[in-house]
Each structure stands twice: as C-alpha cells, then as structure tokens.
XYZ file of C-alpha atoms in Angstrom:
701
model
C -12.157 -60.281 68.184
C -9.521 -59.199 70.731
C -9.830 -56.006 72.735
C -7.027 -54.128 74.469
C -8.062 -53.986 78.116
C -5.699 -51.157 78.959
C -7.604 -48.907 76.540
C -4.387 -47.446 75.133
C -2.872 -46.575 78.521
C -0.866 -43.373 78.439
C 2.214 -42.372 80.416
C 0.962 -38.879 81.103
C 1.391 -37.261 84.504
C -0.810 -34.190 84.109
C -4.483 -34.989 84.457
C -7.319 -32.513 84.269
C -10.013 -32.657 86.930
C -12.441 -34.386 84.577
C -9.941 -37.243 84.216
C -9.635 -37.943 87.964
C -11.640 -40.546 89.884
C -11.349 -40.809 93.671
C -12.806 -44.181 94.583
C -12.857 -46.638 97.460
C -13.164 -50.393 97.437
C -15.499 -51.374 100.289
C -16.997 -54.698 101.283
C -17.795 -57.274 103.908
C -14.770 -59.253 105.114
C -13.814 -62.056 102.670
C -15.900 -60.631 99.809
C -12.670 -60.278 97.826
C -12.107 -56.520 97.689
C -8.321 -56.705 98.191
C -8.140 -59.311 95.411
C -10.186 -56.963 93.205
C -7.764 -54.126 94.000
C -4.762 -56.359 93.241
C -6.215 -57.152 89.793
C -6.911 -53.471 89.163
C -3.280 -52.628 89.915
C -2.078 -55.405 87.612
C -4.287 -54.528 84.665
C -3.492 -50.817 84.969
C 0.233 -51.610 84.866
C 0.883 -50.418 88.435
C 2.302 -53.816 89.406
C 3.714 -56.554 87.196
C 3.001 -59.597 89.339
C -0.242 -60.368 91.126
C -0.070 -61.101 94.834
C -2.691 -63.099 96.693
C -4.324 -62.407 100.054
C -4.153 -66.075 101.094
C -0.415 -66.128 100.391
C 0.208 -62.883 102.283
C 1.559 -61.235 99.122
C -1.215 -58.736 98.264
C 0.253 -55.310 97.525
C -2.268 -53.302 99.523
C -2.044 -55.556 102.598
C 1.483 -54.396 103.355
C 1.392 -54.577 107.162
C 2.983 -57.677 108.642
C -0.156 -58.512 110.602
C -2.334 -58.139 107.484
C -0.152 -60.674 105.688
C -0.254 -63.074 108.629
C -3.993 -62.823 109.247
C -5.108 -62.572 105.609
C -7.307 -59.535 106.321
C -7.100 -55.806 105.674
C -6.494 -53.840 108.870
C -5.727 -50.323 107.697
C -6.960 -48.480 104.618
C -4.250 -48.215 101.970
C -4.099 -45.635 99.184
C -2.677 -45.912 95.699
C -2.868 -44.156 92.345
C -3.100 -45.885 88.971
C -4.012 -44.937 85.399
C -6.646 -46.409 83.112
C -6.673 -45.000 79.615
C -6.730 -41.216 79.942
C -7.879 -41.278 83.560
C -6.035 -41.096 86.877
C -7.707 -43.234 89.531
C -6.957 -42.700 93.218
C -7.985 -45.844 95.100
C -8.427 -46.475 98.812
C -8.707 -50.157 99.756
C -10.564 -50.351 103.071
C -10.884 -53.057 105.758
C -13.924 -55.327 105.833
C -13.788 -56.343 109.488
C -16.192 -54.447 111.723
C -13.447 -53.718 114.296
C -11.851 -51.366 111.759
C -15.001 -49.577 110.598
C -13.426 -46.191 111.440
C -11.084 -46.716 108.470
C -14.101 -47.043 106.179
C -15.785 -43.988 107.718
C -12.902 -41.603 107.139
C -12.238 -42.956 103.654
C -15.845 -42.480 102.527
C -15.743 -38.927 103.876
C -13.262 -37.887 101.163
C -14.178 -40.135 98.227
C -16.251 -39.200 95.182
C -17.432 -42.731 94.485
C -16.901 -46.321 95.506
C -17.078 -49.905 94.323
C -18.972 -52.184 96.695
C -17.766 -55.766 96.352
C -20.414 -58.367 97.191
C -19.848 -62.102 97.497
C -21.794 -64.064 94.883
C -22.259 -66.870 97.417
C -22.844 -65.012 100.713
C -24.758 -62.093 99.203
C -25.553 -59.205 101.546
C -23.805 -59.900 104.859
C -23.857 -57.792 108.053
C -20.817 -55.673 107.273
C -22.105 -55.254 103.695
C -25.100 -53.458 105.198
C -22.866 -51.395 107.473
C -20.571 -50.094 104.730
C -23.569 -49.532 102.452
C -25.291 -47.344 105.023
C -21.998 -45.541 105.692
C -21.865 -44.698 101.976
C -25.516 -43.588 102.162
C -24.647 -41.300 105.062
C -21.956 -39.548 103.037
C -23.986 -39.493 99.800
C -21.325 -41.464 97.897
C -22.337 -42.785 94.443
C -21.418 -46.419 94.020
C -21.097 -49.350 91.651
C -21.528 -52.947 92.783
C -19.278 -55.805 91.702
C -20.719 -59.250 92.435
C -17.581 -61.321 92.943
C -16.774 -65.042 93.293
C -19.284 -66.194 90.683
C -16.987 -69.153 89.981
C -17.643 -70.536 93.488
C -20.047 -73.367 94.313
C -23.390 -71.904 95.382
C -22.886 -68.539 93.655
C -26.149 -66.915 92.548
C -25.924 -63.507 90.849
C -29.671 -62.914 90.686
C -30.158 -63.780 94.355
C -27.640 -61.046 95.214
C -29.707 -58.597 93.148
C -32.783 -59.608 95.149
C -30.815 -59.183 98.398
C -29.827 -55.663 97.364
C -33.478 -54.708 96.975
C -34.712 -56.451 100.120
C -31.877 -55.787 102.578
C -30.334 -52.544 101.337
C -33.457 -50.880 99.930
C -31.312 -50.196 96.864
C -32.304 -49.750 93.239
C -29.866 -52.096 91.443
C -29.384 -51.538 87.728
C -28.146 -54.746 86.113
C -25.442 -53.780 83.599
C -24.095 -57.295 82.998
C -25.443 -60.807 83.366
C -23.117 -63.757 83.973
C -22.534 -66.454 81.370
C -22.299 -69.829 83.042
C -22.289 -70.608 86.728
C -19.833 -71.889 89.319
C -16.940 -73.714 87.599
C -18.518 -73.028 84.173
C -18.559 -69.247 84.708
C -16.661 -67.846 81.734
C -17.767 -64.264 81.105
C -20.689 -61.892 80.892
C -23.134 -60.151 78.580
C -22.898 -56.343 78.533
C -26.504 -55.118 78.603
C -25.589 -51.609 77.351
C -23.540 -52.707 74.330
C -25.409 -56.018 73.905
C -22.181 -57.910 73.424
C -20.756 -60.989 75.132
C -17.248 -61.037 76.635
C -15.478 -64.359 77.035
C -12.476 -64.717 79.347
C -10.038 -67.584 79.075
C -9.603 -69.540 82.291
C -6.619 -68.382 84.373
C -5.340 -66.288 81.473
C -3.370 -63.236 82.647
C -3.207 -61.784 79.126
C -4.623 -58.238 79.051
C -7.182 -59.089 76.391
C -10.532 -60.815 76.136
C -12.806 -61.869 73.331
C -15.845 -59.850 72.310
C -18.529 -61.919 70.584
C -22.169 -61.830 69.665
C -24.503 -62.926 72.446
C -24.905 -66.737 72.400
C -28.373 -67.963 71.482
C -29.108 -69.366 74.951
C -28.464 -65.944 76.565
C -30.338 -63.752 74.067
C -33.768 -63.890 75.721
C -32.582 -63.041 79.235
C -30.278 -60.338 77.833
C -33.155 -58.690 75.985
C -35.302 -58.824 79.155
C -32.664 -57.055 81.221
C -32.004 -54.570 78.427
C -35.711 -53.695 78.604
C -35.498 -53.379 82.418
C -32.494 -51.069 82.022
C -34.234 -48.734 79.578
C -37.415 -48.660 81.691
C -35.416 -47.753 84.804
C -33.612 -44.951 82.975
C -36.879 -43.665 81.508
C -38.057 -43.069 85.083
C -35.096 -40.764 85.756
C -34.340 -39.209 82.359
C -36.935 -37.369 80.251
C -34.880 -37.670 77.038
C -34.711 -41.438 77.441
C -38.409 -41.490 78.326
C -39.350 -39.634 75.156
C -37.345 -41.924 72.888
C -38.609 -45.016 74.720
C -42.275 -43.966 74.432
C -41.907 -43.255 70.714
C -40.082 -46.527 70.067
C -36.897 -44.799 68.909
C -33.470 -46.442 69.030
C -31.503 -45.139 72.016
C -27.792 -44.625 71.264
C -25.225 -46.306 73.498
C -23.721 -42.909 74.404
C -27.099 -41.661 75.658
C -27.520 -44.724 77.861
C -24.053 -44.319 79.373
C -24.637 -40.646 80.142
C -28.072 -41.385 81.608
C -26.714 -44.178 83.830
C -23.919 -41.899 85.015
C -26.306 -39.083 85.913
C -28.673 -41.430 87.773
C -25.712 -42.984 89.620
C -24.340 -39.609 90.722
C -27.847 -38.571 91.824
C -28.028 -41.777 93.942
C -31.104 -42.960 92.044
C -29.581 -46.245 90.835
C -26.660 -48.563 91.589
C -25.139 -50.170 88.461
C -24.277 -53.842 89.056
C -21.398 -55.729 87.409
C -20.151 -59.274 87.846
C -17.041 -61.405 87.722
C -14.447 -63.411 89.592
C -11.386 -61.427 90.637
C -9.442 -64.539 91.674
C -9.971 -66.064 88.217
C -9.230 -62.719 86.486
C -12.727 -62.364 85.024
C -14.476 -59.016 84.721
C -12.151 -56.639 86.565
C -11.068 -54.854 83.396
C -14.682 -54.140 82.449
C -15.246 -52.905 86.002
C -12.478 -50.345 85.458
C -14.204 -49.163 82.302
C -17.346 -48.721 84.408
C -15.482 -46.698 87.064
C -14.426 -44.231 84.371
C -17.810 -44.226 82.612
C -20.199 -44.030 85.572
C -18.519 -42.650 88.698
C -18.104 -38.871 89.033
C -14.986 -36.804 88.631
C -14.390 -34.096 91.280
C -16.156 -31.455 89.169
C -19.321 -33.555 89.025
C -19.698 -33.731 92.809
C -21.719 -30.953 94.463
C -19.934 -28.232 96.418
C -19.366 -29.077 100.068
C -20.576 -26.970 102.965
C -18.072 -25.172 105.187
C -17.992 -22.480 107.822
C -16.167 -19.184 107.301
C -14.693 -18.638 110.766
C -14.087 -14.919 110.226
C -17.802 -14.100 110.109
C -19.305 -17.436 111.269
C -21.244 -17.858 108.035
C -21.978 -20.998 106.068
C -20.307 -21.085 102.647
C -19.846 -23.541 99.811
C -16.450 -24.820 98.718
C -16.365 -25.721 95.035
C -13.725 -27.815 93.339
C -11.490 -25.149 91.824
C -7.741 -25.367 91.263
C -7.524 -21.564 91.185
C -9.549 -21.065 94.382
C -8.216 -20.606 97.939
C -6.552 -23.701 99.377
C -8.937 -25.904 101.421
C -8.252 -29.543 102.341
C -9.403 -32.147 104.847
C -6.926 -34.317 106.751
C -8.561 -37.741 106.966
C -5.786 -40.071 108.152
C -2.437 -39.889 109.913
C 0.212 -42.573 110.239
C 3.836 -42.941 111.179
C 6.177 -44.062 108.394
C 9.528 -45.324 109.638
C 11.318 -43.761 106.651
C 9.728 -40.298 106.376
C 8.104 -39.810 109.782
C 4.547 -38.590 110.321
C 2.306 -38.719 107.238
C -0.978 -36.842 106.948
C -3.334 -37.983 104.180
C -5.357 -35.113 102.728
C -8.125 -34.586 100.210
C -7.820 -31.196 98.537
C -11.158 -29.564 97.692
C -9.983 -26.164 96.472
C -6.726 -24.525 95.376
C -3.316 -26.134 95.562
C -0.390 -26.385 97.938
C 3.323 -26.725 97.197
C 6.046 -28.202 99.346
C 7.882 -25.675 101.497
C 4.792 -23.491 102.023
C 2.835 -22.771 105.216
C -0.830 -23.631 105.719
C -3.294 -23.049 108.568
C -5.080 -25.650 110.718
C -8.445 -24.198 111.771
C -8.926 -26.820 114.521
C -5.631 -26.215 116.346
C -5.304 -22.585 115.271
C -1.683 -23.206 114.301
C 0.446 -22.728 111.213
C 1.918 -25.882 109.696
C 4.796 -26.217 107.229
C 4.481 -28.576 104.283
C 7.902 -30.208 104.083
C 7.152 -32.775 101.382
C 4.176 -34.016 99.355
C 3.875 -37.674 98.415
C 1.780 -39.939 96.238
C 1.350 -43.212 98.106
C 1.258 -46.742 96.729
C 0.431 -48.794 99.844
C 3.667 -48.312 101.847
C 5.728 -46.993 98.922
C 6.181 -43.298 98.234
C 6.623 -41.027 95.228
C 7.509 -37.390 95.875
C 5.589 -34.740 93.925
C 5.977 -30.930 93.920
C 2.358 -30.009 94.722
C -1.157 -31.317 95.164
C -4.241 -29.684 93.635
C -8.008 -29.559 94.051
C -9.704 -32.898 93.411
C -6.659 -34.961 94.333
C -5.612 -37.122 97.285
C -2.087 -37.304 98.642
C 0.081 -37.410 101.755
C 1.890 -34.498 103.400
C 5.030 -34.709 105.521
C 5.753 -32.138 108.224
C 2.364 -31.480 109.847
C 2.948 -31.862 113.595
C -0.393 -30.714 115.023
C -2.864 -32.059 112.475
C -5.153 -35.036 113.108
C -7.996 -36.890 111.374
C -10.913 -34.559 110.650
C -8.905 -31.298 110.787
C -9.359 -28.653 108.089
C -6.276 -27.187 106.406
C -6.539 -23.914 104.511
C -4.744 -20.804 103.289
C -3.294 -18.609 106.036
C -5.636 -15.764 105.073
C -8.769 -17.924 104.650
C -9.999 -19.472 107.875
C -12.478 -22.064 106.643
C -13.664 -25.111 108.603
C -15.101 -28.182 106.892
C -17.348 -30.606 108.719
C -15.171 -32.942 110.755
C -15.352 -36.758 110.734
C -17.468 -38.608 113.286
C -15.971 -41.799 114.651
C -17.716 -44.583 116.588
C -17.307 -44.853 120.347
C -15.189 -47.773 121.666
C -17.097 -50.740 123.094
C -14.322 -52.702 124.809
C -11.342 -51.857 127.003
C -8.446 -53.462 128.858
C -5.525 -52.456 131.034
C -2.009 -52.315 129.591
C 1.255 -51.864 131.453
C 4.981 -52.089 130.694
C 6.899 -55.158 131.818
C 9.809 -53.026 133.039
C 10.363 -49.430 134.119
C 12.570 -48.976 131.045
C 9.538 -49.617 128.813
C 7.280 -47.143 130.624
C 8.193 -44.050 128.621
C 8.327 -46.008 125.362
C 4.838 -47.372 126.030
C 3.447 -43.877 126.567
C 4.979 -42.716 123.278
C 3.726 -45.770 121.368
C 0.149 -45.462 122.646
C 0.086 -41.732 121.901
C 1.168 -42.324 118.302
C -1.358 -45.124 117.786
C -4.168 -42.983 119.232
C -3.164 -40.176 116.847
C -3.449 -42.596 113.911
C -6.685 -44.304 114.951
C -9.495 -42.083 116.340
C -11.489 -45.151 117.444
C -8.625 -46.155 119.760
C -8.554 -44.336 123.096
C -6.018 -44.220 125.928
C -6.679 -42.942 129.434
C -5.285 -43.339 132.936
C -7.483 -44.670 135.729
C -7.372 -42.013 138.443
C -7.778 -44.539 141.256
C -5.366 -47.288 140.174
C -2.987 -45.315 137.952
C -3.378 -48.004 135.251
C -3.355 -47.181 131.561
C -6.645 -48.216 129.964
C -6.869 -48.763 126.219
C -10.244 -49.030 124.500
C -11.338 -49.910 120.982
C -13.942 -51.496 118.731
C -13.401 -55.160 119.576
C -11.041 -57.933 120.680
C -9.283 -58.069 117.311
C -8.842 -54.289 117.230
C -7.070 -54.242 120.605
C -5.080 -57.378 119.800
C -3.744 -55.843 116.589
C -2.800 -52.589 118.334
C -1.097 -54.453 121.196
C 0.969 -56.410 118.661
C 1.936 -53.142 116.980
C 3.116 -51.775 120.334
C 5.501 -54.706 120.692
C 6.589 -55.133 117.062
C 6.775 -51.624 115.641
C 7.761 -49.759 118.793
C 9.782 -52.495 120.503
C 7.910 -52.163 123.801
C 7.658 -55.099 126.181
C 4.159 -54.871 127.686
C 1.329 -56.993 129.028
C -2.430 -56.592 128.921
C -5.299 -57.657 131.146
C -8.477 -59.379 130.074
C -10.818 -57.327 127.866
C -13.733 -55.585 129.592
C -16.982 -54.191 128.260
C -17.381 -50.443 127.894
C -20.817 -50.059 129.468
C -22.839 -46.850 129.492
C -25.014 -45.281 132.205
C -28.404 -43.635 131.845
C -31.409 -42.677 134.014
C -34.933 -44.047 134.191
C -36.945 -41.214 135.751
C -36.968 -37.385 135.539
C -35.702 -35.290 138.464
C -34.970 -31.656 139.258
C -31.583 -30.781 140.698
C -30.542 -27.462 142.214
C -26.993 -26.460 143.049
C -25.730 -23.215 144.488
C -21.941 -23.148 144.163
C -20.553 -20.599 146.621
C -16.908 -20.259 147.554
C -15.195 -17.499 149.510
C -11.415 -17.275 149.439
C -10.820 -13.964 151.214
C -10.859 -11.886 148.053
C -13.291 -12.205 145.192
C -15.468 -15.288 145.674
C -17.193 -17.715 143.337
C -20.962 -17.835 142.842
C -23.039 -19.916 140.473
C -26.611 -21.102 140.965
C -28.533 -23.407 138.612
C -31.761 -25.400 138.618
C -31.769 -28.311 136.168
C -34.415 -30.740 135.017
C -32.812 -34.067 134.081
C -34.901 -36.625 132.195
C -34.315 -39.734 130.105
C -34.654 -39.703 126.331
C -35.115 -42.783 124.160
C -32.245 -45.259 123.930
C -29.757 -44.090 121.330
C -31.116 -40.533 121.163
C -28.041 -39.052 122.830
C -27.641 -35.885 124.887
C -29.727 -32.719 124.563
C -29.283 -29.427 126.419
C -32.268 -27.062 126.520
C -32.078 -23.490 127.813
C -35.356 -22.231 129.331
C -33.861 -19.606 131.615
C -35.929 -16.465 132.052
C -34.460 -13.200 130.852
C -32.162 -11.683 133.460
C -31.888 -14.663 135.790
C -28.481 -15.742 134.424
C -26.458 -13.673 131.911
C -26.222 -15.246 128.467
C -22.413 -15.568 128.595
C -22.669 -18.118 131.426
C -25.074 -20.490 129.645
C -22.308 -22.181 127.636
C -20.291 -22.661 130.851
C -23.234 -24.459 132.459
C -23.573 -26.690 129.395
C -19.833 -27.439 129.442
C -20.046 -28.384 133.117
C -22.970 -30.716 132.457
C -21.228 -32.367 129.491
C -18.018 -32.785 131.480
C -19.881 -34.486 134.323
C -21.472 -36.932 131.855
C -18.063 -38.390 131.003
C -17.990 -40.133 134.378
C -21.168 -41.780 135.648
C -22.342 -42.236 139.223
C -22.657 -46.034 139.242
C -19.312 -47.246 137.948
C -17.737 -44.289 136.204
C -19.058 -45.118 132.708
C -20.221 -42.360 130.366
C -23.794 -41.110 130.914
C -25.901 -41.154 127.722
C -29.425 -40.537 126.462
C -30.471 -37.706 128.786
C -32.094 -34.322 128.238
C -30.935 -31.547 130.567
C -33.106 -28.424 130.772
C -31.840 -25.273 132.474
C -34.932 -24.029 134.319
C -33.709 -21.340 136.664
C -30.789 -19.955 138.640
C -29.196 -16.760 139.856
C -25.917 -14.885 139.673
C -23.825 -12.401 141.645
C -22.665 -9.242 139.889
C -19.156 -9.501 141.372
C -18.515 -13.133 142.300
C -20.106 -14.996 139.388
C -17.740 -16.457 136.774
C -17.515 -19.098 134.043
C -15.719 -21.408 136.493
C -18.457 -21.075 139.126
C -21.311 -21.825 136.706
C -19.390 -24.715 135.136
C -18.913 -26.222 138.606
C -22.573 -25.646 139.510
C -23.752 -27.371 136.315
C -21.393 -30.311 136.859
C -22.359 -30.945 140.486
C -26.080 -30.479 139.809
C -25.919 -33.074 137.050
C -24.095 -35.637 139.188
C -26.388 -35.145 142.193
C -29.504 -35.310 140.024
C -28.433 -38.494 138.235
C -27.929 -40.237 141.591
C -31.633 -39.615 142.379
C -32.905 -40.555 138.912
C -32.639 -44.352 139.264
C -29.449 -44.748 137.183
C -28.884 -48.036 135.347
C -26.130 -49.612 133.270
C -26.498 -50.121 129.519
C -24.611 -52.875 127.716
C -23.583 -52.992 124.030
C -25.683 -55.364 121.942
C -24.216 -56.886 118.785
C -25.917 -57.928 115.572
C -24.749 -61.434 114.677
C -24.996 -63.622 111.602
C -23.933 -67.271 111.930
C -23.393 -69.598 108.944
C -23.793 -73.207 110.118
C -24.325 -76.585 108.422
C -27.681 -78.235 109.120
C -26.255 -81.009 111.320
C -24.889 -78.507 113.860
C -27.925 -76.213 114.069
C -29.185 -77.598 117.390
C -25.834 -77.186 119.137
C -25.307 -73.678 117.792
C -28.809 -72.492 118.722
C -28.510 -73.955 122.220
C -25.177 -72.241 122.771
C -26.454 -68.973 121.305
C -29.496 -68.945 123.611
C -27.265 -69.642 126.619
C -25.405 -66.430 125.783
C -28.606 -64.370 126.112
C -28.866 -64.302 122.340
C -32.127 -63.526 120.540
C -32.748 -65.272 117.210
C -34.411 -62.876 114.752
C -34.584 -65.206 111.789
C -33.089 -68.220 110.019
C -32.407 -68.358 106.271
C -31.894 -71.560 104.325
C -29.078 -71.419 101.755
C -28.759 -74.967 100.503
C -26.954 -77.120 103.043
C -26.039 -74.085 105.130
C -28.359 -72.153 107.432
C -27.889 -68.466 108.267
C -28.887 -67.623 111.833
C -29.513 -63.919 112.401
C -29.869 -62.438 115.833
C -28.642 -60.112 118.549
C -26.481 -60.888 121.568
C -24.738 -58.921 124.337
C -21.070 -58.281 123.571
C -20.152 -59.465 127.083
C -21.315 -62.977 126.172
C -19.233 -63.249 123.002
C -15.718 -63.422 124.412
C -14.132 -66.657 123.215
C -17.059 -67.438 120.914
C -14.855 -68.282 117.921
C -13.168 -71.074 119.904
C -16.483 -72.405 121.211
C -17.976 -72.395 117.725
C -15.034 -74.324 116.265
C -15.414 -76.917 118.999
C -19.167 -77.314 118.448
C -18.983 -77.583 114.636
C -15.538 -79.070 113.969
C -14.556 -75.749 112.457
C -17.320 -75.780 109.826
C -19.336 -72.762 111.051
C -18.453 -69.076 110.869
C -19.937 -65.864 112.207
C -19.897 -62.113 111.735
C -20.668 -59.532 114.380
C -21.134 -55.765 114.430
C -22.360 -53.167 116.965
C -26.129 -52.694 116.991
C -27.241 -50.615 119.986
C -27.249 -50.460 123.802
C -29.848 -52.062 126.072
C -30.439 -51.952 129.815
C -28.406 -54.560 131.645
C -30.505 -57.003 133.716
C -30.572 -55.856 137.333
C -29.018 -59.088 138.647
C -26.032 -58.699 136.334
C -25.738 -54.992 137.122
C -25.499 -55.782 140.821
C -22.698 -58.277 140.148
C -20.718 -55.717 138.167
C -21.169 -53.005 140.779
C -20.118 -55.343 143.596
C -17.116 -56.602 141.650
C -18.409 -60.169 141.219
C -18.282 -60.000 137.430
C-alpha cells in the first residue's frame, strides 16, 4: 500500500492558531539537524531540490562561512506547510560557541525536535541543549538519526536518554534492520510497519503488516507505551486495568498531553541522509507538539502599576511581542525577528519598546525562508516573523501597543569566556571597523566590544576561538574592513576568599552644595557560581530608603572591574550594615561613589584571587592512541572523569582549563593521524593555581 506523505498538502495562506506549530531543530554538532531540516523543506514542498551540508548547498546554511565550514553558525527561520498545518521552523547551531542562538530560539518556541546521533548517542552539547529546553519548559520530540551508519544503536540511545538526561523517553517507533540494512520502522501506536526504498526521493512509502521477526519486540514496546500513559492519564489507566481496547485516537491525545506537560519525550527514528523517517516525524510534530493555544500563558509585568500579569495567546488582545534576534540584511536593512504572543500588528503602524521607552515604526513585515523574504501585511498572535524599521530594538526587548506598557521576561545570555584585541590596518578602516563591530554586537548578545582605557585598544570577546574567528571573518567579508587581531586571551574572573568590613565616607566640598555619602559594608565570599547578592540591613533612619538603590548601583558598577587585573568580580555577598547621611549634601551620586569605593577597598583586603573558566570535554579516540591522548590531556591540567568503551573507540570524559586548550585540535590531529575528535563546552570557574596567577599578574603569561 502506498501512502501520500504530504497528507494532501493545501495551498492555503490563512491558518488558525490551532494549525500553527512553532518548533526548533536542536542538536549536538554533526547529529544531522540541518539535514533533517533540509528533508522537511523538501517533503513539505518548500524546496524542490535537496541540498547537502557536506556540499555546502543546504538551504538553511546560507552564510558563506556556514557553507565553507559545513556547520550552522546562525539560527535560520523558515515557514512550511504540512497538510492543514503551518510550521514555523528555526534551525539552530550545534556548536557550543553559538549556544546563544539556541537560547534565544528556545525562548520563543512552543516545541522542538531534538536530533540525536544513533552512533554517538548523548554527547556534551546534546546535554546542553536539552537542559536549555528544560529551562524554558519546551516540550520536545526526539529523532534518533543516522541509524544507517556503522555502530548505530537505537536502544543504547534510549538508555543514554534515561541515564544522562534523566528523561522519560517514550518509544513511538522501533527500527527495522540496522546499519546498511536499516530500511524502515514499526509504528508502535498504529502497529504498522513502514518500508522506505533506498535513496528513493518519491514522496511515498509502503505501509505493511509488521514482519514476523519484529512482532514480539513491537508488542513489548506497545505494552511499555500503554503502561507509561496509564501513569499519566486516568482514562487510559481505567481501560488498561479493565483490559479494554484503547483506540488509536485516545493514545495520540494522551501522548500529546503528556508531552506538553513535560512528563514524557516521544522518540522516533530514521536516517535523514537516506530519506528515511522524516515524513513520519512531520506527522508527529503535528500530532504531538502544541499549538500556541495549548501553551500556558506567559508571565509579564504591567509597567503602569508594577503588577504581574498573564499574557494569553489571543489575536484580539492587545499587541505584545518579544524581539529575539536582530540581523542586518544587505537588501532590506535591519531585521528584527519577533514572536507575537497577543494581538496583531500591521505594517505602517507604530509600536512601543518598553526597554528603550521609544516608539518604533513598523515599515514592513516579512516571512523569512533562510535569507529569502516574503512580504506580508501583518503578523498575529502565535506567529513568528521579521519586522523592518525598528531602529532601537534589540534581542530580549518587549514590543507592545502604545497604550499598553507590558514587559516580558528578557533573554539571558552567557558571559564571554575569551577575548582578543582587534585594530584596523589603516586609518581609513577605523570608522568602518567601529560601525561593523557595533552592528555585530547588536546581532549577537554573546559578542562584546569594549575599549581598553589604558591602551586605547578595541577588545572583542565571545564564547570561543571559533566564535571570534567567524565574527572577524564577517568584519572583513561583509563589511569590507581591513583589520588584524591579536592572540586570544582568557576572560578570567576575580573573587575573594575571606570576609571583610569596609567603611567609606565620601565627602566633597566644591564651594556650594557639597557631596556626602557614608556606608559600612560587609563583603564576603559565596560559593563558586552562586553570583552576586546585595543585602540591606540598614537600621531605620540611618540612610534614607531612596539612597539604597544608589549604593547597590555603585557596588555593582565597581564589580565590573576587579582589583587584581581588571576582570569582573563574581560570587560575593555585599551587606549594607550601617552609614549616615547629610540632610543637605547627600545625593544619589555621593552614595553611589561611596558604595563603589568601599567595595573596591574592601576587596583589596579580602585576599582576592583569579578564577579561570573550566571546560567539560569529551574526546573520541581509537584504542591505539589512548595512551598518547591521555598523556597530552593530563599535561594540560585535565582531569579524567570517566572512560566509556564504544567498540573500537573510547570516549574520554573530563574537565580542563580553557587556557590549556588553545591549538588542541592541531595537537590532536598530530597525535592520532586525524582519527580522534573532541567536543568542549563551558562548565564552571575554578580558582587559578597561585603560581599561574602570579605569572599572569606579572605579565609572564
């Protein structure tokens, strides 16, 4: 029997909210998510020829550097249609250096598909993106990809999900065949087998009865499925206990509810490169991931009365949207990607940015397909699109109706861990470099630019060597700036190791009204990674309440520049114990200065130390090179946490200081003749050994 995989695709343009799915494709690097997206676009009729990542022809990897490197660098959005549904897709990067792209995408998505490699299983960045999705409460499906590859093991990936992700995987399909014999899957819900012809691009597949040699395992997993649903659904439980037949529709609805409630993660399988299983995955996206109406209302703050409110998905409600990405398009100028949560906005109208406090005009509204554009008249609640004309809006800003000042929770981005100096080659390029860096920093919140006050150098900082390398290439290619960069440096942190009290009386007389601010602070270390805490224990009447925030602002400002080497101070608790004020001379400026100076002077007496970023590393290495790799890893101050045996390849897991990993890829290739690979992601900060700290502070390192 042949089935139409497009499920009677329709050329409609008006979709109700229940027909919309806003999903992301997230994964570890090389798990195959861009290939999955390419197949989705082909089978939904969005493109008519499949491109390949390894050929540099994938639709969603449209940037020149993405095509050259064979990796996704920036998240790309597109819209396609599957049956009666409109599906907005964001394809995200897998490399840890671009994790900010994943963070802001997950912030606005209703669901996601996590692509896992059938060979590699759960890899470091798989854990990172999974926990990012956990943090945003995003329901997800899992697609175990590359089951045609040598060493692929579907059931080992299921075990990994339980052990490493603490997930509750719900097996919806089991693969038929393995490695080069992988040919299809059994659908556990419908209890049917689906056979795909090898390398067949036809939009059809064959539905058959389950082959005899797969019946037993299929029945076992069908039983597991029903038992899992019985634990979350009383209707299913009742029918299961009484031995009643459970209709397919009931199972689908129960799986969907449990998925949206984050109780289970449905798992599907296939091989995107061999065109197996992607069409059934699209059916699952429609069946099991929520539409905008099925997501809970989001919390917001009504700025007019400073009260917490809920924003529900409602086309007829007041306009509320979140800007989650900005980019410069050479044809239309500055684009702002928005997710609309309530109401609608039309081109030519004015909206209000609650972060900047400014009105913005919507010149045009676009639907994006990677780097291609389609102009539309308006965008409504539940949808994602791009707006042209917003000059003062950045990632994380809330946009709303002029009369409704509502602020959504912003987006938190990771702090940079590496920096380097950049300067123009000629005076002519100086102004162009400033403009280019400003635009790139607007686009990428994890990329920072500052000027060193002592040397006058521009310092750029980001998430890793690749991150800065990509941005430097963009400066030269896209903006035509001739520039040069110095060697990368580590972005250390500073903290303290003992509690102190610090008192500062800021007094300044200028002939007229003076300045007076007096504070007594207790400064003490917190645990590593616990961040900054400000505690007010001032006695009534000692300092007026309106000056407390000024003291806190002064303290926070002083923490941006440490006392050892100018790095940011972290992991301290500052308690305001006492102080005094002058009825005439006291001011916000005076108390801010007093708080700042007291903090700096106190930190100097609190045994300050440097903290260095520690990375979590996973190395895949053939057995014959294990000794060389372990010896080199230990020489880099690495700590081995465990070694897994996966056939002829061993997986070394450990932690290592980022400072020791410069040039590691080249060293690894030399040691293993190019046969080993590694993945690395930020883990935490640890105190730098005193001997190394002294070298850094004296300029020896």
